[in-house]
Coordinates of C-alpha atoms in Angstrom, one line a residue:
X1 CA 92.5 -42.9 -58.8
X2 CA 89.8 -43.8 -61.7
X3 CA 86.8 -41.6 -60.6
X4 CA 83.3 -42.2 -62.0
X5 CA 81.1 -38.8 -62.5
X6 CA 77.6 -38.9 -62.6
X7 CA 75.5 -35.6 -62.8
X8 CA 74.2 -34.2 -66.0
X9 CA 76.9 -34.6 -68.1
X10 CA 75.1 -34.7 -71.5
X11 CA 72.4 -31.8 -71.0
X12 CA 72.0 -29.1 -73.7
X13 CA 72.8 -26.4 -71.0
X14 CA 76.0 -24.2 -70.9
X15 CA 75.8 -23.9 -66.9
X16 CA 75.5 -28.2 -66.3
X17 CA 78.4 -28.4 -69.0
X18 CA 80.7 -26.0 -67.3
X19 CA 80.3 -27.3 -64.1
X20 CA 81.4 -30.7 -65.5
X21 CA 84.2 -29.4 -67.0
X22 CA 85.3 -27.8 -64.0
X23 CA 85.2 -30.8 -62.0
X24 CA 86.9 -33.3 -64.8
X25 CA 89.8 -30.3 -65.2
X26 CA 90.3 -30.6 -61.3
X27 CA 90.8 -33.8 -61.0
X28 CA 92.8 -34.5 -64.2
X29 CA 95.1 -31.4 -62.6
X30 CA 95.5 -33.7 -59.6
X31 CA 96.7 -36.7 -61.1
X32 CA 93.3 -38.8 -61.4
X33 CA 91.3 -40.1 -63.9
X34 CA 88.0 -38.9 -64.1
X35 CA 85.1 -40.6 -66.5
X36 CA 81.6 -39.6 -66.9
X37 CA 79.5 -42.5 -66.3
X38 CA 77.4 -41.8 -69.4
X39 CA 73.7 -42.4 -67.6
X40 CA 70.6 -40.5 -69.5
X41 CA 67.4 -41.7 -69.9
X42 CA 65.5 -41.9 -72.9
X43 CA 62.9 -39.8 -71.7
X44 CA 65.5 -36.5 -70.7
X45 CA 67.5 -37.3 -74.3
X46 CA 64.2 -36.5 -76.2
X47 CA 63.0 -33.5 -73.9
X48 CA 67.0 -31.9 -74.8
X49 CA 66.0 -32.6 -78.4
X50 CA 62.8 -31.1 -78.5
X51 CA 63.8 -27.8 -76.5
X52 CA 67.2 -27.3 -78.2
X53 CA 68.0 -26.2 -81.8
X54 CA 69.6 -29.1 -83.9
X55 CA 72.7 -27.0 -84.6
X56 CA 73.2 -26.1 -80.9
X57 CA 72.1 -29.7 -79.9
X58 CA 75.5 -30.6 -82.0
X59 CA 77.5 -28.4 -80.7
X60 CA 77.0 -29.6 -77.2
X61 CA 77.4 -32.8 -78.7
X62 CA 80.8 -31.8 -80.0
X63 CA 81.9 -30.4 -76.7
X64 CA 81.6 -33.4 -74.8
X65 CA 83.4 -35.0 -77.6
X66 CA 86.0 -32.8 -77.3
X67 CA 86.2 -32.2 -73.4
X68 CA 84.5 -35.5 -71.7
X69 CA 86.0 -39.0 -71.1
X70 CA 82.8 -41.2 -71.0
X71 CA 81.6 -44.9 -70.6
X72 CA 79.4 -46.5 -72.7
X73 CA 75.8 -45.8 -72.4
X74 CA 73.8 -46.4 -69.5
X75 CA 70.1 -46.3 -68.7
X76 CA 69.5 -47.9 -65.3
X77 CA 71.0 -48.7 -62.0
X78 CA 72.1 -52.2 -63.2
X79 CA 73.8 -50.6 -66.3
X80 CA 75.6 -48.2 -64.3
X81 CA 77.0 -51.4 -61.4
X82 CA 78.0 -52.8 -64.5
X83 CA 80.2 -50.3 -66.3
X84 CA 81.7 -49.5 -62.5
X85 CA 83.0 -52.9 -62.4
X86 CA 84.2 -53.1 -66.2
X87 CA 86.4 -50.2 -66.2
X88 CA 87.5 -50.5 -62.6
X89 CA 86.2 -47.3 -61.3
X90 CA 87.5 -46.7 -57.9
X91 CA 85.1 -44.4 -56.6
X92 CA 81.7 -42.3 -57.7
X93 CA 81.4 -38.4 -57.4
X94 CA 77.6 -37.6 -58.0
X95 CA 77.3 -34.2 -58.9
X96 CA 77.3 -31.3 -58.8
X97 CA 73.8 -30.0 -60.5
X98 CA 70.3 -30.6 -59.6
X99 CA 71.0 -34.1 -58.8
X100 CA 69.4 -34.1 -55.7
X101 CA 65.8 -33.3 -56.9
X102 CA 63.0 -35.6 -55.3
X103 CA 59.3 -34.8 -55.5
X104 CA 57.2 -36.9 -53.1
X105 CA 54.2 -38.3 -54.2
X106 CA 51.7 -36.0 -52.1
X107 CA 53.2 -32.7 -53.5
X108 CA 52.3 -33.9 -57.0
X109 CA 48.8 -34.4 -56.3
X110 CA 48.6 -31.6 -53.7
X111 CA 45.8 -28.7 -54.3
X112 CA 46.4 -25.3 -52.9
X113 CA 42.5 -24.6 -52.9
X114 CA 39.4 -25.7 -54.8
X115 CA 39.1 -22.4 -56.5
X116 CA 43.2 -22.1 -57.3
X117 CA 44.2 -26.0 -58.1
X118 CA 47.8 -26.7 -59.0
X119 CA 48.2 -29.0 -61.6
X120 CA 49.4 -32.6 -60.7
X121 CA 52.9 -33.0 -62.1
X122 CA 54.6 -35.8 -63.6
X123 CA 58.6 -35.5 -62.5
X124 CA 61.0 -37.3 -65.0
X125 CA 62.8 -40.0 -63.6
X126 CA 66.1 -38.2 -63.2
X127 CA 64.0 -36.0 -60.5
X128 CA 62.4 -38.8 -58.1
X129 CA 64.2 -41.1 -55.8
X130 CA 65.5 -43.9 -55.8
X131 CA 67.6 -43.4 -59.1
X132 CA 71.2 -43.7 -59.8
X133 CA 71.8 -39.8 -58.8
X134 CA 70.6 -41.0 -55.2
X135 CA 73.4 -44.1 -55.5
X136 CA 70.4 -46.6 -56.9
X137 CA 73.3 -48.8 -57.8
X138 CA 75.0 -49.1 -54.7
X139 CA 73.0 -52.5 -54.0
X140 CA 74.3 -53.9 -57.1
X141 CA 78.0 -53.5 -57.2
X142 CA 79.8 -56.7 -56.5
X143 CA 82.1 -54.9 -54.0
X144 CA 82.5 -51.5 -52.1
X145 CA 83.0 -48.3 -54.1
X146 CA 83.2 -45.2 -52.1
X147 CA 80.2 -42.6 -53.4
X148 CA 80.1 -39.3 -52.7
X149 CA 77.5 -36.2 -53.6
X150 CA 79.4 -33.0 -54.6
X151 CA 77.9 -29.7 -54.0
X152 CA 74.4 -31.2 -54.6
X153 CA 71.2 -29.3 -55.1
X154 CA 67.3 -30.3 -54.5
X155 CA 66.4 -27.6 -56.5
X156 CA 63.9 -26.2 -53.9
X157 CA 62.3 -29.7 -53.6
X158 CA 59.5 -30.0 -51.4
X159 CA 60.9 -32.3 -49.0
X160 CA 58.5 -31.7 -46.2
X161 CA 55.6 -33.6 -48.4
X162 CA 57.7 -36.7 -48.0
X163 CA 55.4 -39.3 -45.9
X164 CA 57.0 -41.8 -43.6
X165 CA 57.9 -44.9 -45.7
X166 CA 59.4 -42.2 -48.6
X167 CA 61.3 -40.5 -45.9
X168 CA 63.2 -43.7 -44.6
X169 CA 64.0 -44.9 -48.2
X170 CA 65.9 -41.6 -48.7
X171 CA 66.9 -42.1 -45.3
X172 CA 68.4 -45.4 -46.4
X173 CA 70.2 -44.0 -49.5
X174 CA 71.7 -41.0 -48.0
X175 CA 73.4 -42.9 -45.6
X176 CA 75.4 -45.2 -47.8
X177 CA 77.6 -42.3 -49.0
X178 CA 80.9 -41.5 -47.9
X179 CA 80.4 -37.8 -48.3
X180 CA 77.8 -35.2 -48.5
X181 CA 78.2 -31.5 -49.6
X182 CA 75.3 -29.2 -51.2
X183 CA 74.8 -26.3 -53.1
X184 CA 72.8 -24.1 -50.9
X185 CA 70.8 -24.1 -47.7
X186 CA 67.6 -25.9 -48.6
X187 CA 69.2 -29.0 -49.6
X188 CA 71.2 -29.2 -46.4
X189 CA 68.4 -28.9 -44.7
X190 CA 66.5 -31.3 -46.6
X191 CA 69.2 -34.1 -45.7
X192 CA 69.3 -33.3 -42.1
X193 CA 65.4 -33.6 -42.1
X194 CA 65.5 -36.6 -44.1
X195 CA 68.2 -38.6 -41.7
X196 CA 66.5 -36.9 -38.6
X197 CA 69.9 -35.1 -37.9
X198 CA 72.1 -37.5 -38.6
X199 CA 73.9 -35.8 -41.3
X200 CA 74.3 -32.1 -41.7
X201 CA 76.0 -31.4 -44.7
X202 CA 78.1 -28.7 -45.3
X203 CA 77.0 -26.0 -48.2
X204 CA 79.9 -25.7 -50.7
X205 CA 80.4 -23.7 -54.1
X206 CA 79.4 -24.7 -56.9
X207 CA 82.3 -26.0 -59.2
X208 CA 82.0 -22.7 -61.9
X209 CA 83.2 -20.7 -59.0
X210 CA 86.6 -22.5 -59.5
X211 CA 86.5 -22.3 -63.2
X212 CA 89.4 -19.9 -63.4
X213 CA 91.5 -22.2 -61.5
X214 CA 90.6 -25.4 -62.9
X215 CA 90.3 -24.8 -66.7
X216 CA 93.6 -23.0 -67.8
X217 CA 92.8 -22.9 -71.2
X218 CA 90.1 -20.0 -72.1
X219 CA 89.8 -17.6 -74.9
X220 CA 91.3 -14.3 -74.4
X221 CA 89.3 -10.9 -74.5
X222 CA 90.8 -9.8 -77.8
X223 CA 89.6 -13.2 -79.0
X224 CA 86.1 -13.0 -77.8
X225 CA 85.5 -9.6 -79.0
X226 CA 86.9 -10.2 -82.6
X227 CA 85.2 -13.7 -82.9
X228 CA 81.9 -12.2 -82.3
X229 CA 82.4 -8.0 -83.5
X230 CA 81.8 -7.1 -79.8
X231 CA 82.7 -3.3 -78.8
X232 CA 84.6 -2.0 -75.7
X233 CA 81.9 -2.0 -73.9
X234 CA 78.8 -4.4 -73.6
X235 CA 75.9 -5.5 -71.5
X236 CA 74.4 -9.1 -71.9
X237 CA 70.7 -8.9 -71.5
X238 CA 69.4 -12.3 -71.4
X239 CA 65.6 -13.9 -71.0
X240 CA 63.5 -16.3 -71.8
X241 CA 60.3 -16.3 -73.8
X242 CA 57.8 -15.3 -70.3
X243 CA 60.2 -12.1 -70.2
X244 CA 59.5 -10.3 -67.0
X245 CA 60.1 -7.0 -68.6
X246 CA 58.3 -5.2 -71.3
X247 CA 59.2 -4.2 -74.8
X248 CA 59.3 -0.7 -73.4
X249 CA 61.4 -1.3 -70.5
X250 CA 64.1 -2.7 -72.9
X251 CA 64.0 0.3 -75.3
X252 CA 64.6 2.6 -72.4
X253 CA 67.3 0.1 -70.8
X254 CA 68.9 0.3 -74.5
X255 CA 68.8 4.2 -74.5
X256 CA 70.1 4.9 -71.1
X257 CA 73.1 2.4 -71.8
X258 CA 74.2 4.1 -74.9
X259 CA 74.1 7.4 -72.6
X260 CA 77.2 5.6 -71.0
X261 CA 78.6 4.0 -74.1
X262 CA 77.5 0.8 -73.3
X263 CA 75.7 -1.5 -76.0
X264 CA 73.4 -4.2 -75.1
X265 CA 73.3 -7.2 -76.5
X266 CA 70.7 -10.1 -76.5
X267 CA 72.3 -13.1 -75.1
X268 CA 70.7 -16.7 -75.8
X269 CA 70.1 -20.0 -73.9
X270 CA 70.3 -23.1 -76.0
X271 CA 66.8 -22.5 -77.2
X272 CA 68.0 -19.2 -79.0
X273 CA 67.2 -15.8 -78.0
X274 CA 63.8 -16.4 -76.6
X275 CA 62.6 -12.8 -75.8
X276 CA 61.9 -9.7 -78.1
X277 CA 63.8 -7.0 -77.7
X278 CA 65.0 -3.8 -79.8
X279 CA 68.7 -4.3 -79.7
X280 CA 70.8 -3.9 -82.5
X281 CA 73.1 -6.8 -82.0
X282 CA 72.8 -10.4 -80.9
X283 CA 74.9 -13.6 -80.2
X284 CA 73.8 -16.4 -82.6
X285 CA 73.8 -20.2 -82.2
X286 CA 75.8 -22.0 -82.3
X287 CA 77.7 -21.0 -79.2
X288 CA 80.3 -23.0 -77.3
X289 CA 80.1 -23.1 -73.4
X290 CA 83.3 -22.1 -73.3
X291 CA 82.6 -19.3 -75.4
X292 CA 79.6 -18.3 -73.4
X293 CA 81.1 -18.5 -70.5
X294 CA 84.0 -15.9 -71.8
X295 CA 81.3 -13.6 -72.8
X296 CA 79.6 -13.1 -69.6
X297 CA 83.5 -13.0 -68.3
X298 CA 84.4 -10.2 -70.3
X299 CA 80.9 -8.3 -70.2
X300 CA 80.6 -4.9 -68.3
X301 CA 77.2 -6.3 -66.8
X302 CA 74.6 -9.0 -67.3
X303 CA 71.0 -8.5 -66.8
X304 CA 68.6 -11.4 -66.7
X305 CA 67.2 -14.7 -65.6
X306 CA 69.4 -18.1 -64.6
X307 CA 71.8 -19.0 -62.1
X308 CA 74.9 -19.6 -63.8
X309 CA 75.0 -16.0 -65.6
X310 CA 75.3 -15.2 -62.1
X311 CA 78.1 -17.5 -60.8
X312 CA 80.1 -16.5 -63.7
X313 CA 79.4 -12.9 -63.1
X314 CA 80.4 -13.3 -59.5
X315 CA 83.0 -15.4 -59.9
X316 CA 84.5 -12.6 -62.3
X317 CA 83.8 -9.4 -60.6
X318 CA 81.0 -8.6 -63.5
X319 CA 77.8 -6.6 -62.2
X320 CA 75.0 -8.4 -62.6
X321 CA 71.3 -7.9 -61.8
X322 CA 69.0 -11.2 -61.3
X323 CA 65.4 -11.7 -62.3
X324 CA 65.2 -14.6 -59.8
X325 CA 62.3 -17.4 -61.0
X326 CA 63.9 -20.1 -58.7
X327 CA 62.4 -21.2 -55.0
X328 CA 59.0 -22.1 -53.8
X329 CA 56.4 -19.2 -53.9
X330 CA 56.3 -18.6 -50.1
X331 CA 59.6 -19.3 -49.2
X332 CA 62.3 -17.0 -51.0
X333 CA 65.4 -18.6 -49.2
X334 CA 64.7 -21.6 -50.8
X335 CA 66.0 -20.1 -54.0
X336 CA 69.5 -21.2 -55.0
X337 CA 70.0 -17.7 -56.5
X338 CA 68.9 -16.1 -53.2
X339 CA 71.6 -18.1 -51.4
X340 CA 74.5 -17.3 -53.6
X341 CA 73.8 -13.7 -53.6
X342 CA 72.9 -13.2 -50.1
X343 CA 76.4 -15.0 -49.7
X344 CA 78.1 -12.3 -51.6
X345 CA 76.2 -9.3 -50.1
X346 CA 74.3 -8.3 -53.5
X347 CA 70.7 -9.4 -52.6
X348 CA 69.7 -5.7 -53.9
X349 CA 71.0 -7.0 -57.4
X350 CA 67.7 -9.5 -57.2
X351 CA 64.1 -9.4 -57.8
X352 CA 62.1 -12.8 -57.4
X353 CA 60.1 -13.6 -60.7
X354 CA 57.2 -14.3 -58.7
X355 CA 53.4 -14.2 -58.7
X356 CA 53.5 -10.6 -56.7
X357 CA 56.5 -9.7 -58.9
X358 CA 56.6 -5.9 -60.4
X359 CA 58.5 -4.7 -63.0
X360 CA 62.1 -2.9 -61.4
X361 CA 62.4 0.5 -63.1
X362 CA 65.6 0.5 -65.4
X363 CA 67.1 3.3 -63.0
X364 CA 67.0 1.1 -60.2
X365 CA 68.4 -1.9 -62.0
X366 CA 71.1 0.3 -63.4
X367 CA 71.7 1.8 -59.9
X368 CA 72.7 -1.7 -58.6
X369 CA 75.0 -2.6 -61.1
X370 CA 76.6 1.1 -60.7
X371 CA 77.1 0.3 -57.0
X372 CA 78.4 -3.1 -57.4
X373 CA 81.2 -3.6 -55.0
X374 CA 83.7 -5.2 -57.1
X375 CA 86.0 -5.6 -54.8
X376 CA 83.9 -7.2 -51.9
X377 CA 82.7 -9.6 -54.5
X378 CA 86.6 -10.5 -55.4
X379 CA 86.8 -11.2 -51.6
X380 CA 83.6 -13.5 -51.7
X381 CA 85.2 -14.9 -54.7
X382 CA 88.4 -16.1 -52.8
X383 CA 86.8 -17.5 -50.2
X384 CA 84.6 -19.4 -52.7
X385 CA 87.5 -20.8 -54.0
X386 CA 89.0 -22.0 -51.0
X387 CA 85.6 -23.6 -49.6
X388 CA 85.9 -25.7 -53.1
X389 CA 89.6 -26.5 -52.6
X390 CA 88.8 -27.6 -49.1
X391 CA 85.8 -29.4 -50.2
X392 CA 87.4 -31.5 -53.0
X393 CA 90.5 -32.0 -50.5
X394 CA 88.0 -33.6 -48.3
X395 CA 85.9 -35.6 -51.3
X396 CA 89.7 -37.3 -52.1
X397 CA 90.5 -37.9 -48.6
X398 CA 86.7 -39.2 -48.2
X399 CA 87.4 -41.8 -51.1
X400 CA 91.1 -43.0 -50.5
X401 CA 90.4 -44.1 -47.3
X402 CA 88.1 -46.6 -48.3

């Protein structure tokens, strides 16, 4: 079966690249012909170019060229419908990733108070429904093609701000999908709210939780250590430029880790090393998404920002501590990291980086890493893999019946 995949396949983002590779690897391993529907707005492409170093931008392009089969470039829903017909695509999977975002008009102009106004936001076209992620191309198709949402995330979208007209339109879009699963509880509740309980999706794992199962060819530990000149024990530390800890904190972390024979290594985002640090070693760009994955997999621990380093750590039972900036300020459970770490029983290894945030002590972070229950995490990781395989079976069954 030829299956089109619609996701953030061209993102200059390590985690998005790994999700996409995991998905196509599963489909290829099971006899299907996956192809990425090459939809990306000019606005989004320009943002990637502006926010990513040229050498890393080229690295992501090379990654896609090596691993991905893509259609011709699409700029709108009509282009996508034409490509589906031209390529004889039998079904479309939307996801994983934050493909179910929506920003109601009211949420873009709301003010918390006269004294503390919230800024008017201007979301991009990929984050306001209707758009291709929400199946806006469906009505333009000449014949029926089943479409599925796979482990979709709304990125904690403020869905209760939807007015009646917006909610009705969202519901119409959702009801045309043959299968829907979400990556977190918040998004599942959003779908149930929009459809008035007609659809309450199952919460299913991020595809990176099946990376070792799906992507058989990976660098070995010795290859990674040799390529990046790493010691036997290294801890990856990664923060954005709004680093939630001080230089004094990082210096203390370096000292305490060295007592344990562990070297702290600054770890990059696609923008590079964004935070000031006292470490003697860092991983430089350009960096392949595969190596990025392997560097986390073979580390003794990860400390820092973002979701996918946490997913990779938990998938490989690597102790981790998350500084979580996701979610709504007044609803901690809306964070996708909260959802994942809660499932794995490691919420103590997370701190919310919000307006009431206070810097945790280095001793507390190190204690959380030391008491990280690897065996318990391995059990949960196996459960996630089982849930993932069940989801993929449900998706292929749903699309093969239509």
